[in-house]
Coordinates of C-alpha atoms and ligand atoms in Angstrom, one line a residue:
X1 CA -57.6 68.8 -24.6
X2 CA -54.2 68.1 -25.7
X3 CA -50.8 68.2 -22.8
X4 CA -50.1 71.9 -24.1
X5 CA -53.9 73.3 -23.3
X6 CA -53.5 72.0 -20.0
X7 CA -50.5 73.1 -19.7
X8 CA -51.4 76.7 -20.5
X9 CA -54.7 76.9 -18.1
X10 CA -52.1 75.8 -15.7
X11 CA -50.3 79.0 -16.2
X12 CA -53.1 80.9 -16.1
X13 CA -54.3 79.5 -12.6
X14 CA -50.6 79.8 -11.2
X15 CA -50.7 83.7 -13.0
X16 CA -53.7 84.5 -10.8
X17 CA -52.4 83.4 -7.4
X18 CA -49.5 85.8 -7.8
X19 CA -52.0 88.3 -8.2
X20 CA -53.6 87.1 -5.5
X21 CA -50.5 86.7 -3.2
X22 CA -50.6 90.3 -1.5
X23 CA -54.7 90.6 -1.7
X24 CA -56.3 90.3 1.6
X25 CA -59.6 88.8 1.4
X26 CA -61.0 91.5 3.8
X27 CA -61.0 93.6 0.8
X28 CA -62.1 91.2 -1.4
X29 CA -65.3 91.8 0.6
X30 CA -65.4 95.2 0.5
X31 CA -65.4 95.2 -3.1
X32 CA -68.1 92.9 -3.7
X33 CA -71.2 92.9 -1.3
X34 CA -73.1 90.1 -2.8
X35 CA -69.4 87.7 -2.4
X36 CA -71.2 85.6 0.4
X37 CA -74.5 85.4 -1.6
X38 CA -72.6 84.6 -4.7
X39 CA -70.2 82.4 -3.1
X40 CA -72.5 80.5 -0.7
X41 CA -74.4 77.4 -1.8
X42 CA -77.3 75.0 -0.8
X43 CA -76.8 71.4 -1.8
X44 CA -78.9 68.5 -0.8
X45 CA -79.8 70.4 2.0
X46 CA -76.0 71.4 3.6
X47 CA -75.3 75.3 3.5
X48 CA -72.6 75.9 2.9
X49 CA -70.0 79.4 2.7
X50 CA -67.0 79.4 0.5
X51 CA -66.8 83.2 0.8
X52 CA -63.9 83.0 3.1
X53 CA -60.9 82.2 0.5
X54 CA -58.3 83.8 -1.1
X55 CA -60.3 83.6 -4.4
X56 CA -62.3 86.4 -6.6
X57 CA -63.8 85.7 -9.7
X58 CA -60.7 85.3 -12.2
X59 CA -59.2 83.1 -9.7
X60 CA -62.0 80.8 -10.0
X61 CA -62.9 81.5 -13.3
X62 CA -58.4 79.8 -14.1
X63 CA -59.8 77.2 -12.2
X64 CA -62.9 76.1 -13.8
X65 CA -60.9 76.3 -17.0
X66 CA -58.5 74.5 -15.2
X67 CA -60.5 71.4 -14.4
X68 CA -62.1 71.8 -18.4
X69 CA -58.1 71.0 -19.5
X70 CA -58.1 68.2 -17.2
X71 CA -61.7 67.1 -18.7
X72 CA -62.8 67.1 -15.2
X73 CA -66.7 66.2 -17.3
X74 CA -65.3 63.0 -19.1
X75 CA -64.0 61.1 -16.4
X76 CA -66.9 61.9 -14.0
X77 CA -69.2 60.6 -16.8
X78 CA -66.9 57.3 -17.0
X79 CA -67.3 57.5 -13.3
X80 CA -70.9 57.1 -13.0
X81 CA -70.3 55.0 -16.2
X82 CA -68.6 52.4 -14.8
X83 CA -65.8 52.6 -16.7
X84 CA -62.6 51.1 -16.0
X85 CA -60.9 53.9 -14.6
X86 CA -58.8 52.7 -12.0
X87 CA -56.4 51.3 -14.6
X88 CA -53.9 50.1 -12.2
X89 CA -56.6 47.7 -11.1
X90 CA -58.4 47.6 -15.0
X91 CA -62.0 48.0 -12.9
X92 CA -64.8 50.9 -12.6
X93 CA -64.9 52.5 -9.3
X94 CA -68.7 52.4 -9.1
X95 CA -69.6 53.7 -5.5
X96 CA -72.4 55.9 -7.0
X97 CA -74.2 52.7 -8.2
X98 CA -74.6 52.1 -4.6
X99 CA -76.8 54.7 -3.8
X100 CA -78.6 55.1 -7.5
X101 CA -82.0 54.6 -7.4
X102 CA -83.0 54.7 -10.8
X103 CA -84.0 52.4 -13.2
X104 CA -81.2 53.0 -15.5
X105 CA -79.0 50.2 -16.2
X106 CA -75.3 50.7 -15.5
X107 CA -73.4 48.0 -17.8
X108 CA -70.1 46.4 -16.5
X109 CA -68.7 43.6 -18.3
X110 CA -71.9 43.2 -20.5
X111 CA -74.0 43.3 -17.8
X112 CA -76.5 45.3 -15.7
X113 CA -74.8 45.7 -12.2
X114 CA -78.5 47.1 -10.8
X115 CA -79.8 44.1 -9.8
X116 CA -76.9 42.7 -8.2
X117 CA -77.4 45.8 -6.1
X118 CA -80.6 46.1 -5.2
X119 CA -80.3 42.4 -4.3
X120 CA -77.3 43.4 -1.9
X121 CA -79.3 45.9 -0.3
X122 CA -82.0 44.0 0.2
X123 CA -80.0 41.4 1.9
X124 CA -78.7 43.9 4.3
X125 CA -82.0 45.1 5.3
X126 CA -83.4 41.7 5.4
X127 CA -80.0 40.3 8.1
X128 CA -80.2 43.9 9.9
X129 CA -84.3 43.5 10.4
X130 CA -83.8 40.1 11.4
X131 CA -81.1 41.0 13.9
X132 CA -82.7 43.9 15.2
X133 CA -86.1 42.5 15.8
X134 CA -84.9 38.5 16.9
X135 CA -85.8 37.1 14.4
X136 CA -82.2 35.7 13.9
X137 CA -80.9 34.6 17.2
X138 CA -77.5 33.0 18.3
X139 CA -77.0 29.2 19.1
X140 CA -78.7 29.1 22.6
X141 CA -82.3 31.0 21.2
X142 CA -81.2 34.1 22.7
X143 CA -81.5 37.5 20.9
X144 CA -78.8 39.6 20.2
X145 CA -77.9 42.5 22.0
X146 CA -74.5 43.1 21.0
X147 CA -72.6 43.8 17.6
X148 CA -68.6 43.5 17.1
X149 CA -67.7 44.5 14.0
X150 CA -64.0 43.3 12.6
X151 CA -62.5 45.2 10.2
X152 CA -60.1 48.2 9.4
X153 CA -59.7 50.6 7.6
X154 CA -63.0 51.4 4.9
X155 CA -64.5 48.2 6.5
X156 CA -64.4 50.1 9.8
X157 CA -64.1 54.3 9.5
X158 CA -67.6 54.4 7.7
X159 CA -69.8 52.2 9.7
X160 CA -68.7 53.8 12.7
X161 CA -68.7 57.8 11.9
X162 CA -72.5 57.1 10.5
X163 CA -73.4 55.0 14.4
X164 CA -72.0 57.8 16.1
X165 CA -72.5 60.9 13.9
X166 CA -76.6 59.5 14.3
X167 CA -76.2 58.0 17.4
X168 CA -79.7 59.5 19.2
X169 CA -81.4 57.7 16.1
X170 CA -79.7 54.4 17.0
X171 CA -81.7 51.5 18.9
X172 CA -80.3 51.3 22.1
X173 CA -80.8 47.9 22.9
X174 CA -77.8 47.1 20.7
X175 CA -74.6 47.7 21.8
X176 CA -72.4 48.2 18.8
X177 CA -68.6 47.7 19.0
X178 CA -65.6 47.8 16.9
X179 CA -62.1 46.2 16.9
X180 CA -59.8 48.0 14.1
X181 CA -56.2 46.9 14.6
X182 CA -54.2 43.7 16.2
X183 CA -52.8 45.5 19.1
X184 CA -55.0 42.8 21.5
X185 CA -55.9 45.6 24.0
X186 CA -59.6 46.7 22.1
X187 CA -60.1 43.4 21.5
X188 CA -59.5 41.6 24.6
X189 CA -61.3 44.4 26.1
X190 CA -64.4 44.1 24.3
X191 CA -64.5 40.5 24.6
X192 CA -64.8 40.8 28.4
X193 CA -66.9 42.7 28.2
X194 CA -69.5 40.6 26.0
X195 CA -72.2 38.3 26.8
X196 CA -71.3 35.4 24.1
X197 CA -74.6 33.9 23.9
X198 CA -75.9 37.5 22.8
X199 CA -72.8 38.3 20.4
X200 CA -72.9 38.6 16.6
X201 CA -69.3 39.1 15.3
X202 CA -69.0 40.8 11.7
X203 CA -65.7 40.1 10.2
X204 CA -66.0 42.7 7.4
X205 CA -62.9 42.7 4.9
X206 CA -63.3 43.4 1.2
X207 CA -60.4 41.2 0.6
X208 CA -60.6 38.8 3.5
X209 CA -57.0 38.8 3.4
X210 CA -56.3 41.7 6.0
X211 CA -54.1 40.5 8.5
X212 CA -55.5 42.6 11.5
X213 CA -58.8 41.4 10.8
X214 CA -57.8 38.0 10.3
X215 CA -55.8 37.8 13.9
X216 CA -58.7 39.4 15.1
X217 CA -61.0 36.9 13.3
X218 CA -59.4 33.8 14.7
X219 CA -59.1 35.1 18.2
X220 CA -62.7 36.0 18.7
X221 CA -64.0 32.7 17.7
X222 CA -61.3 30.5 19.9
X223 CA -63.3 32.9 22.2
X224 CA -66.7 31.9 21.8
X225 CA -65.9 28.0 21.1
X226 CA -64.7 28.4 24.5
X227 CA -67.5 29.8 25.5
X228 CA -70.7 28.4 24.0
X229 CA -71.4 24.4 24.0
X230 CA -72.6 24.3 20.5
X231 CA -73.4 26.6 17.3
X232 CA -70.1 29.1 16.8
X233 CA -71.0 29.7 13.4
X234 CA -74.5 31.2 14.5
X235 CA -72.3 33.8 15.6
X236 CA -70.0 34.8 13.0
X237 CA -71.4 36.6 9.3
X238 CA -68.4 37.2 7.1
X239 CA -68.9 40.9 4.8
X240 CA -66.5 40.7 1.9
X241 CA -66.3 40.6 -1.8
X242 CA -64.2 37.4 -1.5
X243 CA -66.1 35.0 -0.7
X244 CA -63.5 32.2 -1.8
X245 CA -61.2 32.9 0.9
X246 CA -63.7 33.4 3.5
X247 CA -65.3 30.1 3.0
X248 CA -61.6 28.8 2.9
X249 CA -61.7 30.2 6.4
X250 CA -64.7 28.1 7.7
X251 CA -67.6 30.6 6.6
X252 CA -70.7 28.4 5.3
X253 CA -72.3 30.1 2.3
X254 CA -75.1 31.5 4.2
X255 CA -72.8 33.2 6.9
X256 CA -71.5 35.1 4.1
X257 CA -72.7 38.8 2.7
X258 CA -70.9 39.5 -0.4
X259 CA -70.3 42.8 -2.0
X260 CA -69.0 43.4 -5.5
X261 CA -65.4 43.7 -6.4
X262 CA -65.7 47.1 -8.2
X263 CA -66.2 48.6 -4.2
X264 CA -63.5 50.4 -3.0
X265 CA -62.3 49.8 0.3
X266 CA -62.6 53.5 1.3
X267 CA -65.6 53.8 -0.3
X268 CA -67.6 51.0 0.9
X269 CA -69.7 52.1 3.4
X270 CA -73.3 52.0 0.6
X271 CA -72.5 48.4 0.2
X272 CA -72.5 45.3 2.9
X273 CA -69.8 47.0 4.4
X274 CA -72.1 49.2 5.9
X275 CA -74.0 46.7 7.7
X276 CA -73.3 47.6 11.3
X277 CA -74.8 50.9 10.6
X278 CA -78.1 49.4 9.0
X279 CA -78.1 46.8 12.4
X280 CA -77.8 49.5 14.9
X281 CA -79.7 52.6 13.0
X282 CA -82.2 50.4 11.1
X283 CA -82.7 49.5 6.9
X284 CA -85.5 52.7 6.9
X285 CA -82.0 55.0 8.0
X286 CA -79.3 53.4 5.8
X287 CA -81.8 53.6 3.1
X288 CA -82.0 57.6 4.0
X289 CA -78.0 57.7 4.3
X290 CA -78.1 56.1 0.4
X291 CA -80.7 58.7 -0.7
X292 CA -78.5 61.6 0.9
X293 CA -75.3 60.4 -0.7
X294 CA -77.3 60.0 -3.8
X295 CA -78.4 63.5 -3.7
X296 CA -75.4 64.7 -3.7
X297 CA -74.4 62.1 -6.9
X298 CA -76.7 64.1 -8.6
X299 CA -75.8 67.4 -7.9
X300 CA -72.3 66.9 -8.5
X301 CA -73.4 64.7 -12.3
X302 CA -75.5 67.9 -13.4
X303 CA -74.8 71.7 -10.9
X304 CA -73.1 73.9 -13.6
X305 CA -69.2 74.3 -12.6
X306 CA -69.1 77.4 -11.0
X307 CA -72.2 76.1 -8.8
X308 CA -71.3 72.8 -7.7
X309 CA -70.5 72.0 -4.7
X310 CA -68.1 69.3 -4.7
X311 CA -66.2 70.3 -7.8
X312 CA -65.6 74.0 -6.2
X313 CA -64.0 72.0 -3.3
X314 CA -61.9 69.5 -4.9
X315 CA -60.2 73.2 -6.9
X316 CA -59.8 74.6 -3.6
X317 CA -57.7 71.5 -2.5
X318 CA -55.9 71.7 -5.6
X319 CA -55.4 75.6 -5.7
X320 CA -54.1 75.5 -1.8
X321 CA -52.0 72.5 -2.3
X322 CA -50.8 72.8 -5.8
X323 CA -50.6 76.6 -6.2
X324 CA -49.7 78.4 -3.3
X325 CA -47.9 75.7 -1.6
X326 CA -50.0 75.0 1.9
X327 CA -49.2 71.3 2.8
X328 CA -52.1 70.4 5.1
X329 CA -56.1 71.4 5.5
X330 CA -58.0 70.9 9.0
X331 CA -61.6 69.4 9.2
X332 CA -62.7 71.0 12.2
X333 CA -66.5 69.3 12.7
X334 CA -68.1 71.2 15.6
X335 CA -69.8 68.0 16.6
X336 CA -68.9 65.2 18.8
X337 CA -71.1 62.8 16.7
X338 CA -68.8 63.5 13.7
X339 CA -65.3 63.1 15.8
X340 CA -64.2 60.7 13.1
X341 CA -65.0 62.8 10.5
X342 CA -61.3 63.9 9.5
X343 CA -60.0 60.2 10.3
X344 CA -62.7 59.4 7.6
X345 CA -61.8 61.9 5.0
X346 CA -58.0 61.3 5.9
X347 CA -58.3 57.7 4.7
X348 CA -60.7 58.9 1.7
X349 CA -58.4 61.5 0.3
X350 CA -55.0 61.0 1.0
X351 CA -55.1 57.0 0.2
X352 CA -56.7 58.3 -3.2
X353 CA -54.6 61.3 -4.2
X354 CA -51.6 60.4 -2.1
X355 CA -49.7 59.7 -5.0
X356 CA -46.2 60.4 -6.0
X357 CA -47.2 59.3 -10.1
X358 CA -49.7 60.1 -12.4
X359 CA -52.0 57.8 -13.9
X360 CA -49.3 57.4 -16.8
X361 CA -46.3 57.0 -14.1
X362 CA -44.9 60.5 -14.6
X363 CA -43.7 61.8 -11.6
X364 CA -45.4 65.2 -9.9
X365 CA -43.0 68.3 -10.2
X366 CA -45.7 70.6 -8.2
X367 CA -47.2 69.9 -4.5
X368 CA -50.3 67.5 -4.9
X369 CA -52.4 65.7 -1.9
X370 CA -52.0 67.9 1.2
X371 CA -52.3 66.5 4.6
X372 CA -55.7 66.0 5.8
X373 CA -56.2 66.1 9.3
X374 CA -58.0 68.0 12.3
X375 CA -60.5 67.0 15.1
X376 CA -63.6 67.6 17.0
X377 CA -63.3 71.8 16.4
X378 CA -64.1 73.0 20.2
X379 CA -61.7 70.4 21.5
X380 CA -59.2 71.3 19.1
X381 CA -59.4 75.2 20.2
X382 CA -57.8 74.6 23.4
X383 CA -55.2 72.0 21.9
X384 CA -53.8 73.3 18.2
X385 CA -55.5 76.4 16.9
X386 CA -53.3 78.2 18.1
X387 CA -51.2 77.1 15.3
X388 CA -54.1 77.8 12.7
X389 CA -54.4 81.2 14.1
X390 CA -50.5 82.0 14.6
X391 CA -48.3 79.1 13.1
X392 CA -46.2 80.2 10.3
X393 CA -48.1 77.9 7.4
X394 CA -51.8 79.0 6.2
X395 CA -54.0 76.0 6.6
X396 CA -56.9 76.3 5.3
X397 CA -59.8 74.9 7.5
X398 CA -63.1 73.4 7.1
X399 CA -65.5 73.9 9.8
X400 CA -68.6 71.7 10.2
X401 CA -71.4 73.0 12.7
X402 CA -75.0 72.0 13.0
X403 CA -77.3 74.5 14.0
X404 CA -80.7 72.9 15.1
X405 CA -82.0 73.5 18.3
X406 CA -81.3 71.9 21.1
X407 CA -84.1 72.0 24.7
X408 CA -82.0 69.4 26.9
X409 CA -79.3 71.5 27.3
X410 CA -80.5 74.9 26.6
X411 CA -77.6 77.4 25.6
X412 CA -74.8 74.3 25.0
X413 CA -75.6 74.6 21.2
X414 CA -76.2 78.4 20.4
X415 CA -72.2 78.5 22.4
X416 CA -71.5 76.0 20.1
X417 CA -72.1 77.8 17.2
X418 CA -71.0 81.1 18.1
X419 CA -67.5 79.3 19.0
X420 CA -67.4 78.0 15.7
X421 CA -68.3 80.9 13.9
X422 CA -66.2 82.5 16.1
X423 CA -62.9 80.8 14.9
X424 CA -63.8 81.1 11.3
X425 CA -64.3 84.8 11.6
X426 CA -61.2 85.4 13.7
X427 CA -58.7 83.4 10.8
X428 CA -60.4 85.8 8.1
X429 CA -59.7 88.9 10.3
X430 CA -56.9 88.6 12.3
X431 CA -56.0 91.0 15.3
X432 CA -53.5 93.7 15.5
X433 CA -51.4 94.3 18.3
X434 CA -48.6 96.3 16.9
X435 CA -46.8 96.9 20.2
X436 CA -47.2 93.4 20.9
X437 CA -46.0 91.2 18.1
X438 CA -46.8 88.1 20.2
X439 CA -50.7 88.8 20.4
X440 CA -50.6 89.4 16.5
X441 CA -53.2 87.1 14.5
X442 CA -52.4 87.7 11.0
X443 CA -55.4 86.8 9.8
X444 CA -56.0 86.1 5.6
X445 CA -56.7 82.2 6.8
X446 CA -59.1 81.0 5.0
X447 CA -62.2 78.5 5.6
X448 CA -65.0 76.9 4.4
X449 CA -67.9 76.8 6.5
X450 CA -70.9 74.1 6.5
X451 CA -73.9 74.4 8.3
X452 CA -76.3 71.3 8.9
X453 CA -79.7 72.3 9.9
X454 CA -79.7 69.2 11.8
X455 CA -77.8 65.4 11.6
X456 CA -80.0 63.1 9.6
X457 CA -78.9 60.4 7.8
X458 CA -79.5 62.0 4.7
X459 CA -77.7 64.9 5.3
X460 CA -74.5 62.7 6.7
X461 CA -75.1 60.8 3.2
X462 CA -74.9 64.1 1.6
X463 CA -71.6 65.6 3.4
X464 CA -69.6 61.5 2.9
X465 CA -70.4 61.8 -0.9
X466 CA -69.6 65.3 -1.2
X467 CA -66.0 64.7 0.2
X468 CA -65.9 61.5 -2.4
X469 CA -66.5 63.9 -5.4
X470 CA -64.1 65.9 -4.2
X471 CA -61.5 64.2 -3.5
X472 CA -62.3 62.6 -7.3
X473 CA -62.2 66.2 -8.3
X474 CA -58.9 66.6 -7.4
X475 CA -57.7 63.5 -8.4
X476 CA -58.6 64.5 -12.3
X477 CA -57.3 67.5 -11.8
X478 CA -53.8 66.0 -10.4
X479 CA -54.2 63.4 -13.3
X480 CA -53.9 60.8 -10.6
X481 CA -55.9 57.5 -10.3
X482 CA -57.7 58.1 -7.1
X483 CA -58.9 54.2 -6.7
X484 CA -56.0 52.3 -6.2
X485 CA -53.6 52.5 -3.1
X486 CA -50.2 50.5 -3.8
X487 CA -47.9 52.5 -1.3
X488 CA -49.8 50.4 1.4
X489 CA -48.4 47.0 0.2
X490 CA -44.6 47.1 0.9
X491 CA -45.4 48.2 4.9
X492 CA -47.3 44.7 5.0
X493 CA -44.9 42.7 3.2
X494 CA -42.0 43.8 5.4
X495 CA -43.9 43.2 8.7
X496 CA -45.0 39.6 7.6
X497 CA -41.0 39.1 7.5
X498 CA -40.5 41.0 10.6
X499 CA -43.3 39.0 12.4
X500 CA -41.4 35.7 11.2
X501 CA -38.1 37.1 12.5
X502 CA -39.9 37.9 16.2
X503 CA -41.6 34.8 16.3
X504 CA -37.9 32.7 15.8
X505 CA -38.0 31.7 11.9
X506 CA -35.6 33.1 9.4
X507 CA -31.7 34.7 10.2
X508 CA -33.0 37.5 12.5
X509 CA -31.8 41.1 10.6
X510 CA -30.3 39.3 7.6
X511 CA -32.1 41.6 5.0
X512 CA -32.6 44.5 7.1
X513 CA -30.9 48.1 7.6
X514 CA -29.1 48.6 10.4
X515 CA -31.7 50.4 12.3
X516 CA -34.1 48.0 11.8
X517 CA -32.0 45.4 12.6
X518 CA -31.2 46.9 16.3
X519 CA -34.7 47.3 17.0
X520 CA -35.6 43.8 16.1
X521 CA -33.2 42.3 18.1
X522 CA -34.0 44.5 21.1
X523 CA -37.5 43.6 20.6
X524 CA -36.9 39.6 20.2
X525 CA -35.0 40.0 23.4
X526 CA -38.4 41.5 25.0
X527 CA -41.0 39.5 23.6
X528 CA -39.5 36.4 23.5
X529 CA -39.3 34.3 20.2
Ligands
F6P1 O1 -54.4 48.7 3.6 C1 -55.3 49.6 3.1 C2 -56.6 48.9 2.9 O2 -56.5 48.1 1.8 C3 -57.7 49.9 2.7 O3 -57.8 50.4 1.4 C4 -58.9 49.2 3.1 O4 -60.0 50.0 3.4 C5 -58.3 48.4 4.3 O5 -57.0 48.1 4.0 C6 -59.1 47.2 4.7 O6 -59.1 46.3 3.7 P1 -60.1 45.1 3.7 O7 -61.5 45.6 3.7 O8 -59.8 44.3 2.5 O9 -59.8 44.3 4.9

């Protein structure tokens, strides 16, 4: 498709949401009795109800032609492909490969990257069996009871939204714990809290250059060389696709799980990365979370357009952000288990399609990447919907509910549901009070709405990948390359001076703003140099 056919299925997508503009989707149901037949789906075993949109079929129809000008089918087949399309980076973004189970090769560099994988996996299994059962111990012959993973970031968010999202399937004789960032709070507070002889740290860091990790790193093992005679190293396994720099930092070979290079941070959690989650849940249940996520791989490779579920989202983001101008969508998960949920799919989609250039460098003159953010849904009813429901901006939500039953607590989940359904129901219809302009719910909001018969880890699989393909979606669509993440580096460089300039070296606020400068010195002036 050439600039100009683009361009024109542009127009044609941005022509239908002024038709659109004044519609309310209330009618848009009463015209069409089968739209929540036609617009629901079932995919890999999530239900899931895009009826609730500001959307009919022409709408849609500008938008699949839309993602055709884009060539939305070329770069997902270069995806699965392993072709280099992260061209900032000149590598494949090959996350799929992860999870793909059949005997296909997948060739990068000349080579079939299947066996590396299946050898990585059955590493994982292998360490987290061993772990699990005692058959690795630490230095005094004790088992292991407790995990600390180290890592930010995609070598944390994953892991720990699959340990709690399928937390009643986790063993509960291991305690599972997570230090993110370098404020020493978490950290010193875990560490009290730990037996040492019974303590396996991860330090997990696809680069093994993360400073948090690092200052986390080097902390917890003064820790335990002050705390065991003998045999540190028993209790440290580095997870990282540099294995250079971690054995530069004291790892032996056999303390270190690699991962390949062609993983992206945020999408790490099918590789080593995800070893916490195969300790605490089992290899058996990471196994199941690869199957889910390859499921939905599937799905999204071969669904026609106007059926598949991942694609239809990744328009929607695009068609909200791009085309009528809402800046931010809420993942509301009715779920505690899936509380990280939006922190997840914040790091997956806006570090991907935050961009400010196209993949050629060619800066946006439309809205792109909206805000992603939200929270546990029920929570969130008696914190912020009020601004969903009455807040000048539309947002479109995203609601998440699971609707198996539930003896303990009988009556807890059926409340649930109704709540959620609830919320949905009330953004579609609004409420009019027209004596009382301040109890007036406009209503028109849209939603999506996914149900999960229950939380298994092939279903959790199923929901992470679908929000990868989607946020891929829109990537193509907004021309952008989704797999590299560059606006994070100047933040780190400046702190590394800033941390110099605390700690005493340098000309304190030489090379600073003014601003900047102030708060440095008032800081110096508190923590001492
Ligand atoms: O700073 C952003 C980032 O690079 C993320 O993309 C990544 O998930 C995180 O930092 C952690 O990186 P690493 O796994 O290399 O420590």
């Amino acid at each position: 498709m050439t600039h100009a056919q683009f361009s024109s299925a542009w127009q044609t997508v941005a022509a239908a949401q002024i038709r659109l503009a004044g519609c309310r989707m209330t009618e848009l149901f009463a015209a069409d009795p089968q739209r929540v037949a036609r617009y629901t789906l079932q995919v890999a075993g999530l239900h899931v109800d895009l009826s609730k949109h500001l959307l009919d079929d022409a709408a849609l129809a500008a938008l699949l032609a839309l993602a055709e000008a884009a060539e939305l089918p070329r770069w997902r087949t270069a995806l699965f492909a392993g072709e280099p399309i992260n061209n900032s980076e000149g590598r494949p973004a090959l996350h799929t490969a992860l999870r793909d189970a059949s005997p296909e090769p997948i060739v990068v560099d000349g080579q079939d990257i299947k066996p590396g994988v299946a050898a990585m996996h059955r590493q994982i299994a292998d360490l987290a069996d061993a772990v699990r059962s005692g058959r690795r111990v630490g230095a005094s012959g004790q088992r292991f009871t407790q995990v600390v993973n180290l890592g930010i970031g995609g070598s944390y968010w994953g892991p720990a939204l699959a340990l709690e999202a399928l937390h009643e399937l986790a063993t509960p004789d291991m305690r599972i714990d997570f230090v993110s960032n370098v404020d020493p709070a978490p950290l010193k507070r875990v560490l009290a809290q730990c037996e040492p002889e019974r303590t396996l740290f991860l330090v997990s860091s696809k680069s093994f250059g993360t400073t948090e990790t690092l200052y986390n790193y080097q902390a917890a093992r003064a820790f335990m060389a002050g705390q065991l005679a003998e045999g540190v190293d028993r209790h440290f396994i580095a997870v990282t696709a540099n294995p250079e720099k971690a054995q530069a930092l004291g790892f032996a070979q056999d303390a270190i799980v690699t991962f390949p290079e062609w993983v992206g941070g945020r999408y790490s959690l099918w590789s080593a990365i995800g070893l916490p989650a195969a300790i605490g849940l089992g290899a058996d249940r990471f196994a199941q979370l690869l199957e889910g996520a390859a499921a939905m791989d599937r799905h999204f490779l071969t669904a026609p357009p106007a059926h598949n579920l991942p694609l239809l989202l990744g328009l929607l983001d695009v068609w909200y952000a791009s085309f009528w101008g809402f800046g931010s969508r809420a993942l509301l998960p009715y779920d505690q288990g899936l509380r990280l949920l939006p922190t997840y799919v914040q790091q997956l989609a806006m570090e991907s399609d935050g961009k400010g250039v196209d993949r050629d460098g060619q800066p946006f003159d439309y809205p792109t990447c909206p805000v992603v953010w939200g929270g546990n849904g029920n929570d969130g009813e008696h914190t912020f919907y009020q601004l969903l429901h009455q807040g000048p901006a539309t947002i479109p939500a995203e609601f998440v509910v699971c609707t198996r039953p539930d003896a303990d607590l009988p009556g807890h989940r059926r409340r649930l549901v109704a709540q959620c359904l609830a919320q949905a129901e009330a953004l579609l219809t609004g409420f009019d009070a027209p004596d009382k302009p301040h109890a007036r719910c406009p209503g028109n909001r849209p939603s999506t709405m996914f149900l999960l018969p229950d939380m298994t880890p092939q279903l959790l699989g199923a929901l992470l990948a679908c929000h990868e393909h989607r946020t891929f979606t829109s990537g193509v669509l907004w021309r952008v390359n989704p797999f590299d993440q560059f606006g994070v580096e100047l933040g780190k460089r400046l702190a590394g001076t800033l941390e110099r300039e605390l700690g005493g070296q340098g000309v304190p606020g030489a090379a600073h703003d003014a601003s900047t400068a102030a708060l440095l010195d008032s800081a110096r002036g508190r923590l001492g140099s």
